[in-house]
GROMACS .gro file of C-alpha atoms in nm:
model
  404
    1MET     CA    1  -1.402  -0.669   0.392
    2LYS     CA    2  -1.745  -0.801   0.303
    3GLY     CA    3  -1.994  -0.891   0.575
    4ARG     CA    4  -2.235  -1.183   0.584
    5ALA     CA    5  -2.585  -1.197   0.439
    6ALA     CA    6  -2.860  -1.209   0.699
    7MET     CA    7  -3.015  -1.552   0.642
    8TYR     CA    8  -2.925  -1.882   0.475
    9ILE     CA    9  -3.137  -2.168   0.346
   10SER     CA   10  -2.958  -2.479   0.219
   11GLY     CA   11  -2.628  -2.293   0.238
   12MET     CA   12  -2.736  -2.007   0.012
   13PRO     CA   13  -2.885  -1.668   0.107
   14MET     CA   14  -3.261  -1.617   0.077
   15LYS     CA   15  -3.494  -1.389   0.269
   16ARG     CA   16  -3.855  -1.498   0.326
   17LEU     CA   17  -4.125  -1.266   0.194
   18ASP     CA   18  -3.865  -1.022   0.061
   19MET     CA   19  -4.011  -0.945  -0.282
   20ASN     CA   20  -3.663  -0.981  -0.421
   21CYS     CA   21  -3.550  -1.343  -0.429
   22LYS     CA   22  -3.251  -1.298  -0.198
   23PRO     CA   23  -3.087  -1.026   0.012
   24PRO     CA   24  -2.858  -0.780  -0.163
   25ALA     CA   25  -2.484  -0.841  -0.151
   26PRO     CA   26  -2.319  -0.721   0.172
   27PRO     CA   27  -2.126  -0.391   0.161
   28GLY     CA   28  -1.781  -0.429   0.007
   29THR     CA   29  -1.575  -0.390  -0.311
   30TYR     CA   30  -1.683  -0.584  -0.621
   31TYR     CA   31  -1.499  -0.601  -0.952
   32HIS     CA   32  -1.624  -0.527  -1.303
   33TYR     CA   33  -1.413  -0.685  -1.581
   34THR     CA   34  -1.408  -0.499  -1.910
   35SER     CA   35  -1.191  -0.386  -2.200
   36LEU     CA   36  -0.958  -0.087  -2.180
   37GLU     CA   37  -1.171   0.092  -2.439
   38THR     CA   38  -1.481   0.051  -2.222
   39LEU     CA   39  -1.292   0.172  -1.913
   40TRP     CA   40  -1.220   0.505  -2.084
   41ALA     CA   41  -1.589   0.536  -2.175
   42ILE     CA   42  -1.693   0.464  -1.815
   43LEU     CA   43  -1.455   0.728  -1.681
   44LYS     CA   44  -1.558   0.986  -1.941
   45THR     CA   45  -1.933   0.951  -1.881
   46GLU     CA   46  -1.911   0.848  -1.512
   47THR     CA   47  -2.175   0.584  -1.581
   48LEU     CA   48  -2.217   0.208  -1.622
   49ARG     CA   49  -2.442   0.012  -1.854
   50ALA     CA   50  -2.686  -0.262  -1.756
   51THR     CA   51  -2.752  -0.483  -2.061
   52GLN     CA   52  -3.075  -0.672  -2.133
   53ALA     CA   53  -3.026  -1.023  -1.989
   54LYS     CA   54  -3.104  -1.199  -2.318
   55PHE     CA   55  -2.808  -1.017  -2.476
   56SER     CA   56  -2.555  -1.133  -2.216
   57ASN     CA   57  -2.245  -1.321  -2.325
   58ASP     CA   58  -2.405  -1.654  -2.222
   59SER     CA   59  -2.765  -1.689  -2.337
   60GLU     CA   60  -2.786  -2.031  -2.169
   61GLU     CA   61  -2.792  -1.859  -1.829
   62ILE     CA   62  -3.156  -1.754  -1.866
   63LYS     CA   63  -3.254  -2.094  -2.008
   64LYS     CA   64  -3.111  -2.280  -1.708
   65GLY     CA   65  -3.317  -2.077  -1.463
   66VAL     CA   66  -3.631  -2.123  -1.671
   67ARG     CA   67  -3.579  -2.500  -1.692
   68ILE     CA   68  -3.534  -2.537  -1.316
   69LEU     CA   69  -3.851  -2.340  -1.241
   70LYS     CA   70  -4.054  -2.524  -1.506
   71ASP     CA   71  -3.946  -2.859  -1.364
   72LEU     CA   72  -4.029  -2.744  -1.012
   73CYS     CA   73  -4.377  -2.620  -1.104
   74ALA     CA   74  -4.456  -2.924  -1.322
   75GLN     CA   75  -4.356  -3.167  -1.046
   76ASP     CA   76  -4.548  -2.989  -0.767
   77ASP     CA   77  -4.724  -3.257  -0.563
   78ASP     CA   78  -5.049  -3.070  -0.488
   79GLY     CA   79  -5.060  -2.913  -0.835
   80SER     CA   80  -5.099  -2.552  -0.717
   81LEU     CA   81  -4.789  -2.439  -0.909
   82LYS     CA   82  -4.858  -2.625  -1.236
   83LYS     CA   83  -5.050  -2.326  -1.374
   84TYR     CA   84  -4.720  -2.138  -1.400
   85VAL     CA   85  -4.562  -2.382  -1.649
   86THR     CA   86  -4.754  -2.234  -1.942
   87TRP     CA   87  -4.678  -1.881  -1.821
   88LEU     CA   88  -4.305  -1.959  -1.808
   89GLU     CA   89  -4.320  -2.095  -2.163
   90ASP     CA   90  -4.531  -1.815  -2.317
   91GLU     CA   91  -4.501  -1.490  -2.119
   92GLY     CA   92  -4.238  -1.515  -1.846
   93GLY     CA   93  -3.920  -1.714  -1.850
   94GLU     CA   94  -3.695  -1.619  -2.139
   95ASN     CA   95  -3.918  -1.317  -2.212
   96ILE     CA   96  -3.843  -1.138  -1.885
   97ASP     CA   97  -3.747  -0.772  -1.918
   98CYS     CA   98  -3.440  -0.756  -1.695
   99TYR     CA   99  -3.118  -0.554  -1.731
  100ILE     CA  100  -2.797  -0.660  -1.560
  101ALA     CA  101  -2.441  -0.541  -1.497
  102CYS     CA  102  -2.198  -0.806  -1.372
  103PHE     CA  103  -1.933  -0.798  -1.102
  104CYS     CA  104  -1.702  -1.052  -0.936
  105GLY     CA  105  -1.579  -1.101  -0.582
  106ASP     CA  106  -1.210  -1.108  -0.684
  107SER     CA  107  -0.998  -0.871  -0.890
  108ASP     CA  108  -0.763  -1.120  -1.059
  109ILE     CA  109  -0.945  -1.417  -1.216
  110LEU     CA  110  -0.784  -1.586  -1.515
  111SER     CA  111  -1.114  -1.697  -1.674
  112GLN     CA  112  -1.242  -1.338  -1.661
  113TRP     CA  113  -0.927  -1.203  -1.827
  114ARG     CA  114  -0.973  -1.459  -2.103
  115GLY     CA  115  -1.342  -1.383  -2.145
  116TYR     CA  116  -1.347  -1.004  -2.132
  117CYS     CA  117  -0.991  -0.876  -2.179
  118ARG     CA  118  -0.828  -1.084  -2.451
  119SER     CA  119  -0.585  -0.813  -2.569
  120ASP     CA  120  -0.584  -0.567  -2.282
  121GLY     CA  121  -0.844  -0.492  -2.019
  122VAL     CA  122  -0.907  -0.415  -1.654
  123SER     CA  123  -1.097  -0.518  -1.345
  124VAL     CA  124  -1.250  -0.209  -1.183
  125GLY     CA  125  -1.319  -0.227  -0.809
  126PHE     CA  126  -1.646  -0.054  -0.709
  127ALA     CA  127  -1.742   0.009  -0.346
  128PHE     CA  128  -2.106  -0.081  -0.287
  129ASP     CA  129  -2.274   0.052   0.027
  130GLU     CA  130  -2.566   0.271   0.131
  131THR     CA  131  -2.356   0.590   0.112
  132GLN     CA  132  -2.323   0.551  -0.265
  133PRO     CA  133  -2.662   0.441  -0.404
  134CYS     CA  134  -2.682   0.389  -0.780
  135TYR     CA  135  -2.974   0.491  -1.000
  136TYR     CA  136  -3.104   0.459  -1.352
  137PHE     CA  137  -3.257   0.759  -1.523
  138ASP     CA  138  -3.446   0.885  -1.827
  139HIS     CA  139  -3.186   0.928  -2.102
  140ASP     CA  140  -3.398   1.192  -2.276
  141THR     CA  141  -3.388   1.436  -1.985
  142ASP     CA  142  -3.049   1.314  -1.854
  143ASP     CA  143  -3.165   1.423  -1.509
  144THR     CA  144  -3.180   1.230  -1.182
  145ASP     CA  145  -3.314   1.508  -0.958
  146ASP     CA  146  -3.663   1.357  -0.944
  147ILE     CA  147  -3.543   1.001  -0.883
  148GLN     CA  148  -3.654   0.858  -0.551
  149GLU     CA  149  -3.600   0.526  -0.374
  150PRO     CA  150  -3.790   0.309  -0.632
  151GLN     CA  151  -3.529   0.366  -0.905
  152ARG     CA  152  -3.228   0.258  -0.700
  153VAL     CA  153  -3.041  -0.046  -0.829
  154LYS     CA  154  -2.922  -0.322  -0.596
  155LEU     CA  155  -2.644  -0.578  -0.624
  156TYR     CA  156  -2.729  -0.950  -0.577
  157PRO     CA  157  -2.514  -1.266  -0.556
  158VAL     CA  158  -2.595  -1.544  -0.805
  159TRP     CA  159  -2.665  -1.910  -0.735
  160TYR     CA  160  -2.421  -2.162  -0.884
  161VAL     CA  161  -2.625  -2.476  -0.936
  162ALA     CA  162  -2.488  -2.829  -0.980
  163ALA     CA  163  -2.661  -3.160  -1.049
  164GLU     CA  164  -2.658  -3.414  -0.767
  165GLY     CA  165  -2.331  -3.602  -0.730
  166LYS     CA  166  -2.122  -3.320  -0.876
  167ASN     CA  167  -1.835  -3.168  -0.681
  168ARG     CA  168  -1.961  -2.890  -0.454
  169LYS     CA  169  -1.761  -2.616  -0.284
  170ALA     CA  170  -1.888  -2.488   0.051
  171ASN     CA  171  -2.097  -2.168   0.035
  172LYS     CA  172  -2.045  -2.136  -0.340
  173ILE     CA  173  -2.234  -2.418  -0.512
  174ILE     CA  174  -2.582  -2.542  -0.429
  175SER     CA  175  -2.727  -2.866  -0.564
  176GLU     CA  176  -3.026  -2.839  -0.795
  177GLN     CA  177  -3.228  -3.049  -0.551
  178ASP     CA  178  -3.152  -2.818  -0.257
  179LEU     CA  179  -3.228  -2.508  -0.462
  180LYS     CA  180  -3.562  -2.650  -0.575
  181ALA     CA  181  -3.653  -2.736  -0.215
  182SER     CA  182  -3.579  -2.380  -0.103
  183LEU     CA  183  -3.758  -2.222  -0.399
  184LEU     CA  184  -4.062  -2.445  -0.349
  185LYS     CA  185  -4.119  -2.302   0.000
  186GLU     CA  186  -4.088  -1.948  -0.131
  187LEU     CA  187  -4.319  -2.009  -0.428
  188LYS     CA  188  -4.588  -2.163  -0.208
  189VAL     CA  189  -4.590  -1.860   0.020
  190ARG     CA  190  -4.610  -1.617  -0.272
  191ASP     CA  191  -4.872  -1.821  -0.459
  192GLY     CA  192  -5.085  -1.795  -0.146
  193LEU     CA  193  -5.063  -1.416  -0.169
  194SER     CA  194  -5.137  -1.379  -0.541
  195PRO     CA  195  -5.031  -1.524  -0.879
  196GLU     CA  196  -4.866  -1.192  -0.971
  197THR     CA  197  -4.652  -1.204  -0.659
  198CYS     CA  198  -4.540  -1.556  -0.748
  199LYS     CA  199  -4.462  -1.462  -1.109
  200GLU     CA  200  -4.263  -1.161  -0.995
  201PHE     CA  201  -4.056  -1.380  -0.765
  202MET     CA  202  -3.978  -1.622  -1.049
  203ASP     CA  203  -3.876  -1.333  -1.274
  204ALA     CA  204  -3.629  -1.227  -1.005
  205VAL     CA  205  -3.487  -1.578  -0.960
  206ILE     CA  206  -3.420  -1.660  -1.326
  207PRO     CA  207  -3.134  -1.410  -1.394
  208LEU     CA  208  -2.955  -1.520  -1.076
  209ILE     CA  209  -2.916  -1.891  -1.162
  210LYS     CA  210  -2.592  -2.004  -1.327
  211HIS     CA  211  -2.422  -2.334  -1.400
  212ALA     CA  212  -2.179  -2.448  -1.130
  213GLY     CA  213  -1.900  -2.459  -1.388
  214PHE     CA  214  -1.880  -2.078  -1.361
  215CYS     CA  215  -1.841  -2.073  -0.982
  216GLU     CA  216  -1.484  -1.940  -1.002
  217GLU     CA  217  -1.634  -1.605  -1.107
  218ASP     CA  218  -1.805  -1.549  -0.770
  219GLU     CA  219  -2.049  -1.327  -0.959
  220TYR     CA  220  -2.282  -1.053  -0.838
  221ARG     CA  221  -2.536  -0.869  -1.051
  222LEU     CA  222  -2.691  -0.525  -1.054
  223MET     CA  223  -3.049  -0.587  -1.169
  224ILE     CA  224  -3.311  -0.352  -1.310
  225ARG     CA  225  -3.658  -0.505  -1.331
  226ASN     CA  226  -3.995  -0.350  -1.411
  227THR     CA  227  -4.187  -0.483  -1.111
  228LEU     CA  228  -4.402  -0.354  -0.827
  229SER     CA  229  -4.153  -0.459  -0.560
  230GLU     CA  230  -3.868  -0.274  -0.731
  231HIS     CA  231  -4.081   0.042  -0.714
  232GLY     CA  232  -4.193   0.028  -0.351
  233GLY     CA  233  -4.533  -0.122  -0.436
  234GLN     CA  234  -4.618   0.165  -0.671
  235THR     CA  235  -4.710   0.136  -1.036
  236PRO     CA  236  -4.391   0.041  -1.228
  237PHE     CA  237  -4.237   0.288  -1.468
  238PRO     CA  238  -4.221   0.167  -1.830
  239LEU     CA  239  -3.859   0.068  -1.888
  240ASN     CA  240  -3.880   0.181  -2.251
  241LYS     CA  241  -3.813   0.543  -2.151
  242TYR     CA  242  -3.479   0.435  -1.998
  243VAL     CA  243  -3.361   0.204  -2.276
  244GLN     CA  244  -3.087   0.296  -2.525
  245TYR     CA  245  -2.907   0.081  -2.785
  246ALA     CA  246  -2.544   0.003  -2.855
  247GLU     CA  247  -2.459  -0.152  -3.192
  248LEU     CA  248  -2.207  -0.436  -3.191
  249ASP     CA  249  -2.141  -0.662  -3.490
  250GLY     CA  250  -2.458  -0.537  -3.656
  251ILE     CA  251  -2.678  -0.610  -3.352
  252LYS     CA  252  -2.841  -0.332  -3.152
  253ARG     CA  253  -2.812  -0.439  -2.787
  254PRO     CA  254  -3.053  -0.269  -2.543
  255TYR     CA  255  -2.910  -0.123  -2.224
  256ILE     CA  256  -2.997   0.114  -1.940
  257THR     CA  257  -2.752   0.369  -1.802
  258ILE     CA  258  -2.661   0.351  -1.432
  259ARG     CA  259  -2.528   0.650  -1.240
  260PHE     CA  260  -2.393   0.673  -0.885
  261GLY     CA  261  -2.543   0.981  -0.726
  262LYS     CA  262  -2.765   1.245  -0.885
  263LYS     CA  263  -2.653   1.443  -1.188
  264LYS     CA  264  -2.748   1.789  -1.067
  265LEU     CA  265  -2.536   1.894  -0.767
  266VAL     CA  266  -2.617   2.121  -0.476
  267THR     CA  267  -2.422   2.447  -0.478
  268HIS     CA  268  -2.209   2.372  -0.173
  269VAL     CA  269  -2.090   2.050  -0.011
  270LYS     CA  270  -2.298   1.998   0.303
  271GLU     CA  271  -2.090   1.738   0.487
  272VAL     CA  272  -1.762   1.550   0.494
  273ARG     CA  273  -1.773   1.204   0.655
  274LEU     CA  274  -1.479   1.051   0.841
  275TYR     CA  275  -1.440   0.672   0.852
  276GLY     CA  276  -1.190   0.495   1.076
  277LEU     CA  277  -0.976   0.796   1.170
  278GLU     CA  278  -0.822   0.791   1.517
  279LYS     CA  279  -0.962   1.056   1.752
  280ASP     CA  280  -0.633   1.248   1.763
  281GLY     CA  281  -0.626   1.241   1.383
  282GLU     CA  282  -0.979   1.380   1.370
  283GLN     CA  283  -0.891   1.654   1.620
  284GLU     CA  284  -0.578   1.751   1.424
  285LEU     CA  285  -0.780   1.761   1.103
  286ARG     CA  286  -1.033   1.996   1.260
  287HIS     CA  287  -0.754   2.213   1.399
  288ILE     CA  288  -0.581   2.245   1.060
  289LEU     CA  289  -0.907   2.331   0.886
  290GLU     CA  290  -0.997   2.595   1.144
  291ALA     CA  291  -0.646   2.745   1.131
  292SER     CA  292  -0.671   2.777   0.753
  293LEU     CA  293  -0.972   3.006   0.797
  294ILE     CA  294  -0.816   3.243   1.053
  295GLY     CA  295  -0.841   3.601   0.933
  296LYS     CA  296  -1.092   3.507   0.662
  297ASP     CA  297  -1.389   3.574   0.891
  298LYS     CA  298  -1.579   3.265   0.782
  299LYS     CA  299  -1.658   2.912   0.891
  300PRO     CA  300  -1.667   2.595   0.683
  301ALA     CA  301  -2.002   2.560   0.508
  302TYR     CA  302  -1.991   2.183   0.559
  303HIS     CA  303  -2.007   1.960   0.866
  304LEU     CA  304  -1.746   1.702   0.964
  305VAL     CA  305  -1.932   1.384   1.057
  306ARG     CA  306  -1.756   1.094   1.231
  307GLU     CA  307  -1.882   0.747   1.133
  308GLU     CA  308  -1.862   0.499   1.420
  309ASP     CA  309  -1.789   0.122   1.403
  310TRP     CA  310  -1.586   0.143   1.081
  311THR     CA  311  -1.334  -0.143   1.048
  312GLY     CA  312  -1.213  -0.095   0.692
  313THR     CA  313  -0.942   0.129   0.547
  314PRO     CA  314  -0.955   0.480   0.704
  315GLN     CA  315  -1.121   0.714   0.457
  316ILE     CA  316  -1.276   1.055   0.413
  317ILE     CA  317  -1.576   1.100   0.184
  318ILE     CA  318  -1.660   1.451   0.065
  319GLY     CA  319  -2.028   1.498  -0.011
  320PRO     CA  320  -2.153   1.612  -0.353
  321GLY     CA  321  -2.152   1.981  -0.443
  322GLU     CA  322  -2.029   2.223  -0.707
  323ASN     CA  323  -1.735   2.316  -0.481
  324GLN     CA  324  -1.638   1.952  -0.424
  325GLN     CA  325  -1.305   1.984  -0.607
  326GLU     CA  326  -1.203   2.285  -0.398
  327ILE     CA  327  -1.269   2.097  -0.074
  328PHE     CA  328  -1.102   1.783  -0.208
  329GLU     CA  329  -0.784   1.977  -0.283
  330ALA     CA  330  -0.786   2.131   0.066
  331PHE     CA  331  -0.809   1.789   0.232
  332ASP     CA  332  -0.555   1.643  -0.009
  333ARG     CA  333  -0.300   1.908   0.092
  334ILE     CA  334  -0.346   1.807   0.456
  335LEU     CA  335  -0.317   1.433   0.390
  336THR     CA  336  -0.006   1.467   0.172
  337ALA     CA  337   0.179   1.733   0.373
  338ASP     CA  338   0.539   1.653   0.470
  339ALA     CA  339   0.485   1.742   0.837
  340LYS     CA  340   0.579   1.447   1.060
  341GLU     CA  341   0.258   1.477   1.260
  342ASN     CA  342   0.046   1.460   0.944
  343ILE     CA  343   0.237   1.157   0.818
  344ARG     CA  344   0.181   0.979   1.149
  345LEU     CA  345  -0.189   1.061   1.179
  346PHE     CA  346  -0.303   1.033   0.818
  347SER     CA  347  -0.086   0.757   0.672
  348GLY     CA  348  -0.297   0.527   0.456
  349VAL     CA  349  -0.610   0.746   0.473
  350LYS     CA  350  -0.802   0.749   0.143
  351LEU     CA  351  -0.992   1.051   0.010
  352TRP     CA  352  -1.308   0.995  -0.193
  353CYS     CA  353  -1.594   1.199  -0.337
  354GLY     CA  354  -1.962   1.117  -0.290
  355GLY     CA  355  -2.186   1.128  -0.597
  356ARG     CA  356  -1.901   1.004  -0.819
  357LEU     CA  357  -1.829   0.654  -0.944
  358PRO     CA  358  -1.714   0.473  -0.626
  359ILE     CA  359  -1.405   0.327  -0.797
  360ARG     CA  360  -1.147   0.211  -0.545
  361SER     CA  361  -0.905   0.014  -0.762
  362ILE     CA  362  -0.817  -0.063  -1.124
  363LYS     CA  363  -0.617  -0.375  -1.208
  364VAL     CA  364  -0.471  -0.419  -1.558
  365SER     CA  365  -0.492  -0.760  -1.724
  366PRO     CA  366  -0.186  -0.966  -1.825
  367CYS     CA  367  -0.074  -0.802  -2.149
  368GLN     CA  368   0.244  -0.719  -2.335
  369ASN     CA  369   0.224  -0.344  -2.263
  370GLN     CA  370   0.093  -0.376  -1.906
  371LYS     CA  371   0.334  -0.120  -1.752
  372GLU     CA  372   0.246   0.140  -2.014
  373VAL     CA  373  -0.126   0.086  -1.958
  374ILE     CA  374  -0.083   0.120  -1.580
  375GLU     CA  375   0.105   0.448  -1.617
  376SER     CA  376  -0.155   0.577  -1.865
  377ILE     CA  377  -0.441   0.510  -1.621
  378ARG     CA  378  -0.251   0.659  -1.325
  379HIS     CA  379  -0.173   0.976  -1.519
  380TYR     CA  380  -0.536   1.011  -1.627
  381CYS     CA  381  -0.664   0.960  -1.271
  382VAL     CA  382  -0.437   1.230  -1.128
  383HIS     CA  383  -0.465   1.491  -1.404
  384GLN     CA  384  -0.814   1.447  -1.551
  385LYS     CA  385  -1.036   1.313  -1.270
  386PHE     CA  386  -0.945   1.477  -0.940
  387TRP     CA  387  -1.175   1.243  -0.745
  388MET     CA  388  -0.974   0.941  -0.864
  389LYS     CA  389  -0.638   1.053  -0.729
  390TYR     CA  390  -0.644   0.793  -0.451
  391VAL     CA  391  -0.753   0.500  -0.671
  392GLU     CA  392  -0.506   0.210  -0.654
  393VAL     CA  393  -0.384   0.118  -1.004
  394SER     CA  394  -0.187  -0.206  -1.039
  395GLY     CA  395  -0.121  -0.501  -1.269
  396SER     CA  396  -0.250  -0.856  -1.255
  397ASP     CA  397  -0.025  -1.112  -1.086
  398THR     CA  398  -0.116  -1.361  -1.357
  399PRO     CA  399   0.182  -1.412  -1.594
  400TYR     CA  400   0.143  -1.285  -1.949
  401ARG     CA  401   0.163  -1.547  -2.223
  402ARG     CA  402   0.237  -1.434  -2.573
  403PRO     CA  403  -0.034  -1.560  -2.814
  404LYS     CA  404   0.079  -1.838  -3.045
   0.00000   0.00000   0.00000
């Protein structure tokens, strides 16, 4: 279950003096809607794509954010922000170099099925938290070993903005007037620091502003921006070295590849983390593992680490390593054993692998061959991707309507 963002202004999250325009989304599962064809590509490469914002399915999104900021700067009472109007028109604004991947807060939204999965498609549930950071990397070297904190990608909620007098839903839609009032305070503070700081803030705001008519999506965005704040105050890396192109309908669309975890693995798994297991379940797990090594004159090369204060579904996460599959299979045998004690202690416990795509569920869109698609994905998860054995695969509850 998702937590709450740390601070709210005018009903929407915003963190003062954070170089990013608002706090990242709280830990939880968020859903990426895509076609079945794209799902297979994601699973094969174990990567996602962040597309240049100007090539998104709705080009008006960027224009709305630019218009709101231009109006705000032009109408500034003391005139200190008016100098940014020309910059928004000529250099910033619609010319920002930002790459995004989109997610929703719900796994079964009719408008998303219609928009992204017209014949057959899926919503893929990704777990976002600090244990599974995502990175972008140089596609020429295909190596993430040298990637440090600055290249991590964060997930942010969008603002759904409505004109005054329009219907507003609590905590989901903010009026344009309220948003401008909140942004004005933030821009004044940043303008007092430096013009570059103010411009950077506006570049971060623009991709996160959407029309209130899309509020049903409850959208969140992974964003890659070439800014000082995204790189810990250090000189930004040129994004060109990360950009690749995908041709669609004769148009080459720029994108950056996102990976969860580093590509090169350590030789041996160093730790296995336990979340939400009862103490007697943890003790039995340790006992079984130790008993399996009797007579082999060796000890596990990894550490079992208990995570406190976990309220979600009980789960075990095996750290990255070349022997990850071997350890996964050992734990899987324990969790799925027919012994009554195991069934009692480990019922409902999920088994995941760190450094892999943190996919927790796949839901198939309303389609004529939905059952066949579900079975196809389940079979693939079990037999081709060992780390996806515990992924929940199901069908949308939305009724299928045969096209006219």
